[in-house]
PDB file of C-alpha atoms and ligand atoms in Angstrom:
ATOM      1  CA  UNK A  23     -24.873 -23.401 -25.861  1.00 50.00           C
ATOM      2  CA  UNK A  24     -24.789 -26.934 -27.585  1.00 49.00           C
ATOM      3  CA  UNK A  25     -23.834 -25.555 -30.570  1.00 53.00           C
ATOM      4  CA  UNK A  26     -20.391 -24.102 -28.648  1.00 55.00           C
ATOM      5  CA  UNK A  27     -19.796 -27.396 -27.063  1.00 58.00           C
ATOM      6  CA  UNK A  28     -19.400 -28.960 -30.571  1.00 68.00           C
ATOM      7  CA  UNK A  29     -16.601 -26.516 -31.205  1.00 84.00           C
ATOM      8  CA  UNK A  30     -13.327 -27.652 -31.105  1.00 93.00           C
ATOM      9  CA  UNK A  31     -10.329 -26.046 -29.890  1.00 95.00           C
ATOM     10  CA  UNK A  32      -9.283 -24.165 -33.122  1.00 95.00           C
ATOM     11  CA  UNK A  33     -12.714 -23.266 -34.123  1.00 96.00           C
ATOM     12  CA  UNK A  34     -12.826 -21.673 -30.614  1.00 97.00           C
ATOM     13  CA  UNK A  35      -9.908 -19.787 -31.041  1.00 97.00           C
ATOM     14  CA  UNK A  36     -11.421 -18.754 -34.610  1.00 97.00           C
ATOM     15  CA  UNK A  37     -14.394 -18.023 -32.809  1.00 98.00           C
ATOM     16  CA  UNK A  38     -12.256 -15.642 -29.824  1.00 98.00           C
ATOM     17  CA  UNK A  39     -10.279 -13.554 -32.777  1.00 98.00           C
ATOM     18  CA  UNK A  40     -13.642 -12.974 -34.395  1.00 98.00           C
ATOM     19  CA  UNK A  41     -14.761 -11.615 -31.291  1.00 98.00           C
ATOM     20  CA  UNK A  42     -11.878  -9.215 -30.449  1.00 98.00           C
ATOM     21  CA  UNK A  43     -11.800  -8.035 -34.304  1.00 98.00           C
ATOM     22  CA  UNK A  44     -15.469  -7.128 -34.343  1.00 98.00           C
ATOM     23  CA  UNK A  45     -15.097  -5.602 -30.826  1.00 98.00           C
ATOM     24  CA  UNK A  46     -14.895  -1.820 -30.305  1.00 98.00           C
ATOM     25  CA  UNK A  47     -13.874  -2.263 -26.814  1.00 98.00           C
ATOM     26  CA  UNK A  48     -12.164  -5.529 -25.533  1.00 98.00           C
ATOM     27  CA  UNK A  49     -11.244  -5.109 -21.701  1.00 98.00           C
ATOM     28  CA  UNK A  50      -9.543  -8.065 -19.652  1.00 98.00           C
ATOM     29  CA  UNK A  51     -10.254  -8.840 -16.672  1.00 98.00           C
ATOM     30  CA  UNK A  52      -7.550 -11.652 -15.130  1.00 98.00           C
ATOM     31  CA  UNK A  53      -7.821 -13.129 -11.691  1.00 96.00           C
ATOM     32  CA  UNK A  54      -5.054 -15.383  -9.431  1.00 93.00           C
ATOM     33  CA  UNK A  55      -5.052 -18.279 -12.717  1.00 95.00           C
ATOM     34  CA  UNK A  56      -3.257 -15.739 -14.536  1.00 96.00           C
ATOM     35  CA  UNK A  57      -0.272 -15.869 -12.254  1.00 95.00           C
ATOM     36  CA  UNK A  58       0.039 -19.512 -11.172  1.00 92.00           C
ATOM     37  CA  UNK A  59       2.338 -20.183 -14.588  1.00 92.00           C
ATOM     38  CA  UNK A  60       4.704 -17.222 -12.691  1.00 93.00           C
ATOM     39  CA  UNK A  61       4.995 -19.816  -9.519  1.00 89.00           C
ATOM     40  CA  UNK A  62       2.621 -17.670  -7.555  1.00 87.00           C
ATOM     41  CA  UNK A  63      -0.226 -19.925  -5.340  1.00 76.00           C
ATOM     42  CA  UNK A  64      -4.096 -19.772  -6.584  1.00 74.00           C
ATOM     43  CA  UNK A  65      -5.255 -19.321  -2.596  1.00 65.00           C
ATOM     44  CA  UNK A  66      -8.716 -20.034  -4.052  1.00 58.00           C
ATOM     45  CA  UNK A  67      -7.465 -22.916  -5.805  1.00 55.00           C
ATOM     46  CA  UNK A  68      -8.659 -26.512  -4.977  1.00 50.00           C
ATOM     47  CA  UNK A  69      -4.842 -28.471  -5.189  1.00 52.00           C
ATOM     48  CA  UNK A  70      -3.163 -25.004  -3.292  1.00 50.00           C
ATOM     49  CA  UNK A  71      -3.637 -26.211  -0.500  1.00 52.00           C
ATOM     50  CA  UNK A  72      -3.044 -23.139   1.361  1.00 54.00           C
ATOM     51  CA  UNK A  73      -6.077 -21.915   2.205  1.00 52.00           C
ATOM     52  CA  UNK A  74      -7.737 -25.547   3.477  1.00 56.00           C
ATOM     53  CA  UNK A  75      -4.686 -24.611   6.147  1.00 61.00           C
ATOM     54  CA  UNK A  76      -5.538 -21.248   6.979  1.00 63.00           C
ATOM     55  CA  UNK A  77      -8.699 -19.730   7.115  1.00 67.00           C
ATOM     56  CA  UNK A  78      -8.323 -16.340   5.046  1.00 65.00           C
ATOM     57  CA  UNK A  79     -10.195 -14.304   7.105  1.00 65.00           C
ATOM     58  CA  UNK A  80      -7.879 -15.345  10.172  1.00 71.00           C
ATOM     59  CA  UNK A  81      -4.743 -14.851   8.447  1.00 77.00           C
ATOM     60  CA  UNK A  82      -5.353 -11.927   6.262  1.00 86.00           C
ATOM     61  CA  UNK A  83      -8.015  -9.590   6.804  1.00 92.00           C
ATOM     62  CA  UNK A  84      -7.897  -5.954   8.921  1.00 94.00           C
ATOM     63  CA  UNK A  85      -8.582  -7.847  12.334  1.00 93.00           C
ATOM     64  CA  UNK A  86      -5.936 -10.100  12.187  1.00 92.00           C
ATOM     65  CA  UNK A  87      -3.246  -7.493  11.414  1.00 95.00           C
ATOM     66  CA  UNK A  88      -4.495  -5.216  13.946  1.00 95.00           C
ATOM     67  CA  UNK A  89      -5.233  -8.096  16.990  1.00 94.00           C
ATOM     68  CA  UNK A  90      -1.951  -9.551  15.922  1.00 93.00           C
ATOM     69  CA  UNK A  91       0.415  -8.031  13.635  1.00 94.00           C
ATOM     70  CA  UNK A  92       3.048 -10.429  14.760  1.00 93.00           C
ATOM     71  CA  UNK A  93       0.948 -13.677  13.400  1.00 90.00           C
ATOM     72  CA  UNK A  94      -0.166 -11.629  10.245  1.00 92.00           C
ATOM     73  CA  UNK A  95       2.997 -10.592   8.865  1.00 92.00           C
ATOM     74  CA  UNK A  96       4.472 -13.884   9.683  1.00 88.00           C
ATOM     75  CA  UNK A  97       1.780 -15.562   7.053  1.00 85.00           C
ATOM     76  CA  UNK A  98       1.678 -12.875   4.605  1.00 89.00           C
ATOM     77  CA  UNK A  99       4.931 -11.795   4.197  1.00 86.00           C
ATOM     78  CA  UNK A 100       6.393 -14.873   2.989  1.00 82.00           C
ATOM     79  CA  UNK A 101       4.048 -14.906  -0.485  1.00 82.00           C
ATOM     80  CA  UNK A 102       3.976 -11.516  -0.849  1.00 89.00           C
ATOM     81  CA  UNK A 103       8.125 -11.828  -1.320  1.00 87.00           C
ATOM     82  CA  UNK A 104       6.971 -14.680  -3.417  1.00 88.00           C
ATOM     83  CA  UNK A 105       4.760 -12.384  -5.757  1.00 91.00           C
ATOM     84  CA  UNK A 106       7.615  -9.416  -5.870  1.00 90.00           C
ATOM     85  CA  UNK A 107       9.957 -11.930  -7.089  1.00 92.00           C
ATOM     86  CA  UNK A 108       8.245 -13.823  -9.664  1.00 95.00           C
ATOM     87  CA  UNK A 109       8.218 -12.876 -13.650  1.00 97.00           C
ATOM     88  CA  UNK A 110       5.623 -12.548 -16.504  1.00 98.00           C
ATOM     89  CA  UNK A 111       4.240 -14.931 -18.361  1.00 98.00           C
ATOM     90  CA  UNK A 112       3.430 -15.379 -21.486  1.00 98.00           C
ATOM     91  CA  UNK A 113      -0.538 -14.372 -20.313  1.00 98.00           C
ATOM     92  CA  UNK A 114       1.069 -10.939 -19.179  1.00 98.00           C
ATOM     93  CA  UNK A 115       3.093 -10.957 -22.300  1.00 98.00           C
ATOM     94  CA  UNK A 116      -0.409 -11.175 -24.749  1.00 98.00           C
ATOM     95  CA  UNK A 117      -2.087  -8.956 -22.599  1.00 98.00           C
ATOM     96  CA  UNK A 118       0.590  -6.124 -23.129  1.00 98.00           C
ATOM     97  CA  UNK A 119       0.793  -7.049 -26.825  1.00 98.00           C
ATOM     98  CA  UNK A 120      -2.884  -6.739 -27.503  1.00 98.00           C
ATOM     99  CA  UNK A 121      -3.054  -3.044 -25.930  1.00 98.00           C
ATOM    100  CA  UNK A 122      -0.311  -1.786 -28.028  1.00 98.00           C
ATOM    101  CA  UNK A 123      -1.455  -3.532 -30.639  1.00 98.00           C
ATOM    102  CA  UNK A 124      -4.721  -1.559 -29.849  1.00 98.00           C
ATOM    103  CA  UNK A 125      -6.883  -4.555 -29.989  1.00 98.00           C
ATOM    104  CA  UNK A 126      -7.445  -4.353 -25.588  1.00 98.00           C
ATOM    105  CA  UNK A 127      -8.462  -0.938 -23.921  1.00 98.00           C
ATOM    106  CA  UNK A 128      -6.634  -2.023 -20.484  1.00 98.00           C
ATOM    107  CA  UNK A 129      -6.384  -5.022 -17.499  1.00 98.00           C
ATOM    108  CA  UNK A 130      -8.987  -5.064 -15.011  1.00 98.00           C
ATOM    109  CA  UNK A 131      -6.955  -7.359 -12.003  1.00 98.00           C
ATOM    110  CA  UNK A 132      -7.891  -8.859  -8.805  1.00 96.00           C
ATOM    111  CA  UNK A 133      -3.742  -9.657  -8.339  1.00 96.00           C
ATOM    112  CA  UNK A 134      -1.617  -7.520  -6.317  1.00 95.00           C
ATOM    113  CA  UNK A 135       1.692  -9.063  -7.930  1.00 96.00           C
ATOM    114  CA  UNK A 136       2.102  -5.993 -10.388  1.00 97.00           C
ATOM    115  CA  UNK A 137       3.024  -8.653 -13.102  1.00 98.00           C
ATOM    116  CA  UNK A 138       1.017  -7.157 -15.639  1.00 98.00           C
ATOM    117  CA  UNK A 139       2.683  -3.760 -15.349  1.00 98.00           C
ATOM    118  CA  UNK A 140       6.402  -5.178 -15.566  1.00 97.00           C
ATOM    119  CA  UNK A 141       5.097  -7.229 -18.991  1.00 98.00           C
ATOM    120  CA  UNK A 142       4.663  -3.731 -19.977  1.00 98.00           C
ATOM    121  CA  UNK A 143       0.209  -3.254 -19.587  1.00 98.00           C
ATOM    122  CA  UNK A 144      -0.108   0.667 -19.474  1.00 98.00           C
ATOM    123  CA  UNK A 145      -3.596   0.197 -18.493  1.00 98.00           C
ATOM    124  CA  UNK A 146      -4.078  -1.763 -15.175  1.00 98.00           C
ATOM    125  CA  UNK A 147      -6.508  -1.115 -12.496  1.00 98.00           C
ATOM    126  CA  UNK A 148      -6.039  -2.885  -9.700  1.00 98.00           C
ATOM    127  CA  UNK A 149      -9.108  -3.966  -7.875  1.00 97.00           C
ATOM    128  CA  UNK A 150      -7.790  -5.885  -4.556  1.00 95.00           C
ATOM    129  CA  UNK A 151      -4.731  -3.381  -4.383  1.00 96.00           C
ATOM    130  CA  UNK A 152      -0.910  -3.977  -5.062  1.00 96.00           C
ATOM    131  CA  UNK A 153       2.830  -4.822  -3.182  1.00 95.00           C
ATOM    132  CA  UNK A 154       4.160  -1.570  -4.134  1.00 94.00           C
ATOM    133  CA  UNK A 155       3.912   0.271  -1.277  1.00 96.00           C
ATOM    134  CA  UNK A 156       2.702   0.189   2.301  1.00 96.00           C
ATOM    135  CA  UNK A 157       0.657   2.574   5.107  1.00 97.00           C
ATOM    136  CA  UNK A 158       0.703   4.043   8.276  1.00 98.00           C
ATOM    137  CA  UNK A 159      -2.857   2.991   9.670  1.00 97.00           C
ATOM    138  CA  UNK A 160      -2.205   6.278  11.851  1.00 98.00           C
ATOM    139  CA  UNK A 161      -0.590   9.326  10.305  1.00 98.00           C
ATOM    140  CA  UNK A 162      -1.124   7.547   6.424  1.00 97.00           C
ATOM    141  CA  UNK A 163       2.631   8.509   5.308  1.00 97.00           C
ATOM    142  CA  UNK A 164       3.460   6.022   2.840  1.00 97.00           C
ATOM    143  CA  UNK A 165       6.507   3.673   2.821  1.00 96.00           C
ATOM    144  CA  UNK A 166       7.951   1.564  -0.065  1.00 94.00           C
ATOM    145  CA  UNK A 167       6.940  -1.960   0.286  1.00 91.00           C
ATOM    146  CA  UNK A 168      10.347  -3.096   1.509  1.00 88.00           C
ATOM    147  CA  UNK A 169      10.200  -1.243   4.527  1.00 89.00           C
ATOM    148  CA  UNK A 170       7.713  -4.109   6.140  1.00 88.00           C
ATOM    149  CA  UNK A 171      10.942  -6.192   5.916  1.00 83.00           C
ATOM    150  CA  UNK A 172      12.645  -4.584   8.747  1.00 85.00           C
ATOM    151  CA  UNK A 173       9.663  -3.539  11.008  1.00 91.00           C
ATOM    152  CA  UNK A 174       6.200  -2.412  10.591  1.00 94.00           C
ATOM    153  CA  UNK A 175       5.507   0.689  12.877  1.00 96.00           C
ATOM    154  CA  UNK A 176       5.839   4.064  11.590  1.00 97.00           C
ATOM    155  CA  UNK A 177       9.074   6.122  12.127  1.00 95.00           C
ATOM    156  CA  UNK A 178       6.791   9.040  12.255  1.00 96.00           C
ATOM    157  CA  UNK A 179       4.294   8.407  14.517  1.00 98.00           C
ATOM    158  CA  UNK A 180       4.608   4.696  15.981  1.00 96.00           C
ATOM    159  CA  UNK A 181       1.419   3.619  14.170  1.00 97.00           C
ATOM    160  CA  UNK A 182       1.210   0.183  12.833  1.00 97.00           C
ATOM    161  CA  UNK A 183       1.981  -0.215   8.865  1.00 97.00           C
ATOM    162  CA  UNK A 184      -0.389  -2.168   6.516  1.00 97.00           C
ATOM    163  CA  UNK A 185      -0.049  -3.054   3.091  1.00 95.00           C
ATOM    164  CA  UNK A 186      -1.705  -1.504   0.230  1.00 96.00           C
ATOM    165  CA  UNK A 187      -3.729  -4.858  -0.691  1.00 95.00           C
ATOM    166  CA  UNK A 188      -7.574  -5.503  -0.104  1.00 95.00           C
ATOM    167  CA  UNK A 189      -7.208  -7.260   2.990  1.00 94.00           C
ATOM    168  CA  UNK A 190     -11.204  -9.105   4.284  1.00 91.00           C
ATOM    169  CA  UNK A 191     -12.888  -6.650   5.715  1.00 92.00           C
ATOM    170  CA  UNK A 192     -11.488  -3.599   3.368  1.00 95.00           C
ATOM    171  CA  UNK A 193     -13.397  -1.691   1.228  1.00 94.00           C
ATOM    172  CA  UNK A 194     -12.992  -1.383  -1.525  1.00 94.00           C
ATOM    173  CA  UNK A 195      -9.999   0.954  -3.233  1.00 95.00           C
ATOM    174  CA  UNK A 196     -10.628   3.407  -6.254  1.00 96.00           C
ATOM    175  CA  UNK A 197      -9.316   1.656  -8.643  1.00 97.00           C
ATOM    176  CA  UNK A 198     -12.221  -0.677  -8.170  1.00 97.00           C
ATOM    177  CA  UNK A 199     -14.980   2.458  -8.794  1.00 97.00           C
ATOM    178  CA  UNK A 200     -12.441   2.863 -11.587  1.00 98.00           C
ATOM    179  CA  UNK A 201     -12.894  -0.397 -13.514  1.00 98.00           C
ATOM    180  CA  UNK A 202     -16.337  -0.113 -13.407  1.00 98.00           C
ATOM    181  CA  UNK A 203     -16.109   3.084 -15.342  1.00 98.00           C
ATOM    182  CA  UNK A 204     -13.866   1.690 -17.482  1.00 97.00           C
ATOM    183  CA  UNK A 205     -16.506  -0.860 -18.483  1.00 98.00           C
ATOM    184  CA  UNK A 206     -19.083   1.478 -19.534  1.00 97.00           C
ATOM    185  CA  UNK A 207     -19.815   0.836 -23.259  1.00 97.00           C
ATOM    186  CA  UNK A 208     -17.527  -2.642 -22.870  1.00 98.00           C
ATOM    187  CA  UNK A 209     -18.087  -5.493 -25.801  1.00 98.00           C
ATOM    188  CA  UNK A 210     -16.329  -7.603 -24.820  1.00 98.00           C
ATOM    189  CA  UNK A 211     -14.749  -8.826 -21.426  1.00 98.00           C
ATOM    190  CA  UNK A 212     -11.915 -11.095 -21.452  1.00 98.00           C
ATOM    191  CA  UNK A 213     -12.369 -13.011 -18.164  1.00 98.00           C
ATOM    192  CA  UNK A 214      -9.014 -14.677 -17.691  1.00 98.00           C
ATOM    193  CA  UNK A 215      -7.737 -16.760 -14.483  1.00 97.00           C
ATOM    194  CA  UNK A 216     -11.098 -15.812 -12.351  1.00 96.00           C
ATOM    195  CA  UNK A 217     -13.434 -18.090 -11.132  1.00 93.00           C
ATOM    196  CA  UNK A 218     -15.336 -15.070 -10.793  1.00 95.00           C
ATOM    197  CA  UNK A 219     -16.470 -16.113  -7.085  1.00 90.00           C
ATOM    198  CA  UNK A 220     -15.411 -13.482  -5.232  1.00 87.00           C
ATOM    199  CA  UNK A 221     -17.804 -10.303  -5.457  1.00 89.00           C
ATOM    200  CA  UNK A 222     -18.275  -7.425  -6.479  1.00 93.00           C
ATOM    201  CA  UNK A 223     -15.567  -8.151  -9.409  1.00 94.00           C
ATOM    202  CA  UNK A 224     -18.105 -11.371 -10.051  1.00 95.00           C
ATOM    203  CA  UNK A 225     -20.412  -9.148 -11.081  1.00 96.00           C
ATOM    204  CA  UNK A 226     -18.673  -7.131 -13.458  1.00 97.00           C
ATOM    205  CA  UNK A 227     -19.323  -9.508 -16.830  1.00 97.00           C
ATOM    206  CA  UNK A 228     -22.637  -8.077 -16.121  1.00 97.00           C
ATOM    207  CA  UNK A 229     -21.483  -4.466 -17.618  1.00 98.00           C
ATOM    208  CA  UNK A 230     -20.356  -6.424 -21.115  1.00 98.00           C
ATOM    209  CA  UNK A 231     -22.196  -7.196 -23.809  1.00 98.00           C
ATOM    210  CA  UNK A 232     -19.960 -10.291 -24.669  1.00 98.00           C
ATOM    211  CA  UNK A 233     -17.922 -12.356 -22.161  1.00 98.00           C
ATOM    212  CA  UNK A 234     -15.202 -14.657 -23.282  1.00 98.00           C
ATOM    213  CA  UNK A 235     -13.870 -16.856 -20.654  1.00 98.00           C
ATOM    214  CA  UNK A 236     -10.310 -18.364 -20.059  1.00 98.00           C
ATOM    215  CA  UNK A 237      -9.826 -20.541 -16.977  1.00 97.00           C
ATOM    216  CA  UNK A 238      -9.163 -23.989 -15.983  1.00 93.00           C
ATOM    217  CA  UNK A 239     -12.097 -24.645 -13.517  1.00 93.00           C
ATOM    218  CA  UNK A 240     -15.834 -23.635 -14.588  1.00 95.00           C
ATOM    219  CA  UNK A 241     -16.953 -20.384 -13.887  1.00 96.00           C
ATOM    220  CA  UNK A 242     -20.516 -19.611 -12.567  1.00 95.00           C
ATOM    221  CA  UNK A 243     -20.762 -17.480 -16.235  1.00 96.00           C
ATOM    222  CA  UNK A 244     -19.820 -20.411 -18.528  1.00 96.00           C
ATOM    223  CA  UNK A 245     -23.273 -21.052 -19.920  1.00 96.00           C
ATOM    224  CA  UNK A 246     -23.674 -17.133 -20.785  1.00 96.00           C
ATOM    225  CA  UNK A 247     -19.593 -16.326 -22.525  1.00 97.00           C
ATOM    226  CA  UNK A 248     -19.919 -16.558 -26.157  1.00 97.00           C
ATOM    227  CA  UNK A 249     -16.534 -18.743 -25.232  1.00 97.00           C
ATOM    228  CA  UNK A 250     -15.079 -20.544 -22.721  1.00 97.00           C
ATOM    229  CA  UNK A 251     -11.616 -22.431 -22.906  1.00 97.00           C
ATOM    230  CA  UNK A 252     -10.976 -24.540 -19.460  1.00 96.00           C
ATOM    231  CA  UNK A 253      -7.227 -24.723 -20.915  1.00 94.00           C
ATOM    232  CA  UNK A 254      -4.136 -22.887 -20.319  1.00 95.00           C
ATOM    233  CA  UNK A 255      -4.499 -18.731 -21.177  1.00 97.00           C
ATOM    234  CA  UNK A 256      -0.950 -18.448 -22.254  1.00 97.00           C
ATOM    235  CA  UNK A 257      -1.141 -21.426 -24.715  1.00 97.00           C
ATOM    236  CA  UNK A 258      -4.659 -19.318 -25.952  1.00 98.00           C
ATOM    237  CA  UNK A 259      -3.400 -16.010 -25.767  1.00 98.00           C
ATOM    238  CA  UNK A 260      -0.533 -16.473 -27.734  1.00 97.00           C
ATOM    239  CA  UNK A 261      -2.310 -18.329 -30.419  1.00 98.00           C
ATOM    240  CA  UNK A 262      -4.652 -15.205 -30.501  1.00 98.00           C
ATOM    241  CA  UNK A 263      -1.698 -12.769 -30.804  1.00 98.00           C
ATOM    242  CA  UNK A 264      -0.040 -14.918 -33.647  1.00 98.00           C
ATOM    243  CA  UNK A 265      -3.645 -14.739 -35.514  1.00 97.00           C
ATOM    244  CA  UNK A 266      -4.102 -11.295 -34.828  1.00 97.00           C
ATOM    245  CA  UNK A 267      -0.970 -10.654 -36.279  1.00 96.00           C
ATOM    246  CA  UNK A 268       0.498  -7.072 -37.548  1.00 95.00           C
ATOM    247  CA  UNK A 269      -3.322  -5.956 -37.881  1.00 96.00           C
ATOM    248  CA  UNK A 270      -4.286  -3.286 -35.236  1.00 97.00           C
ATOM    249  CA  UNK A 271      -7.474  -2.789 -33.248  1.00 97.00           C
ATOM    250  CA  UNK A 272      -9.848   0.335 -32.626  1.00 96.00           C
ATOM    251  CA  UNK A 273      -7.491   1.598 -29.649  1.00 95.00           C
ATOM    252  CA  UNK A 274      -4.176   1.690 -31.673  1.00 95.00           C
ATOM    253  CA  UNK A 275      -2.594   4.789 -31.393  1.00 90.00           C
ATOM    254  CA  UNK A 276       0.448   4.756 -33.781  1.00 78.00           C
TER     255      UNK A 276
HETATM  256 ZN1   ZN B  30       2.527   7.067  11.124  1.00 75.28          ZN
END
């Protein structure tokens, strides 16, 4: 990887349109980074802060909600407001520009914010869940997401009402079993705002056969993407739109 090193930033982002051009399948997969520029916290983050306060398997995994929904809601709910009321960035912006344009077959996303969606992504598989809706742990009947604001047992049945997020201890939802479909016969894998720490969506560069990385920390896959940027992805992904230009990719469909 020496040679990369010597690259500098334009020759990368030379280097990333090659890529995507002589790709027949270019999927993204974006993680919390993706979101921060929206004003949503990167829990994972080192300057966030938030979880050096709480521990996140006290504050928001299946035990906590169901030893003390009182406590759990009373952390959660306050971000997850956050996350329904932010906006798309420019990230979200590329990202929905490059599948119309064709050039990306979907978003693979470990956010729940549904950002990519309101940018306008078609594609978008959701691997640690979403905010649109909530549960009945009991009877299942599903409530819109707004509902949790006034109370969280079921009308139905009494049950207790959980979001439809990956919470720690969760397995995990279809859409993840999805994604890893989708990458069958992937070229390239756009790995954008992910640390790629937390498993098993770590391990999917392992289903590319190219990786090209977008973050701000280092990744544990630096040394094997044919790129990596430690800079901002919306200042990159809109210089790879503007290059890509009017020209459409192998997934263009008119
Ligand atoms: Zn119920």
């Amino acid at each position: 990887m020496e040679r990369m090193l010597q690259l500098d930033y334009r020759d990368k982002i030379e280097l990333l349109v090659k890529l995507i051009k002589n790709s027949a399948k270019t999927v993204a997969l974006t993680g919390a980074g993706v979101s921060t520029e929206s004003g949503i916290p990167d829990f994972r983050s080192r300057d966030s802060g938030l979880w050096n306060k709480f521990r996140p398997e006290e504050v928001a995994s299946i035990d906590a909600l169901k030893r003390d929904p009182d406590t759990f809601y009373k952390y959660n709910f306050k971000w997850w407001q956050g996350c329904l009321q932010a906006q798309p960035n420019e990230t979200h912006k590329a990202l929905a520009e490059m599948e119309k344009k064709g050039w990306l077959f979907g978003v693979i996303t470990q956010n729940i914010d549904g950002l990519h969606q309101r940018a306008g992504s078609q594609k978008v598989w959701e691997v640690h869940g979403h905010l649109r809706s909530c549960r009945c742990m009991k009877c299942k009947k599903e409530y819109d997401m707004e509902r949790l604001a006034e109370n969280y047992w079921c009308h139905h049945c009494g049950g207790l009402l959980r979001p439809n997020v990956v919470l720690f201890g969760d397995p995990m939802p279809e859409d993840y079993y999805t994604a890893e479909k989708v990458m069958t016969g992937c070229q390239l894998l756009l790995v954008i705002g992910s640390s790629l720490q937390v498993y098993p969506v770590a391990g999917l560069p392992y289903l590319s056969r190219q990786v090209a990385i977008i973050n701000y920390d280092p990744t544990p896959w630096d040394d094997n993407a044919q790129v990596v940027f430690h800079h901002s992805s919306s200042e990159v992904l809109a210089e790879v739109v503007k290059q890509l230009g009017d020209s459409t990719g192998p997934y263009f469909v008119g």
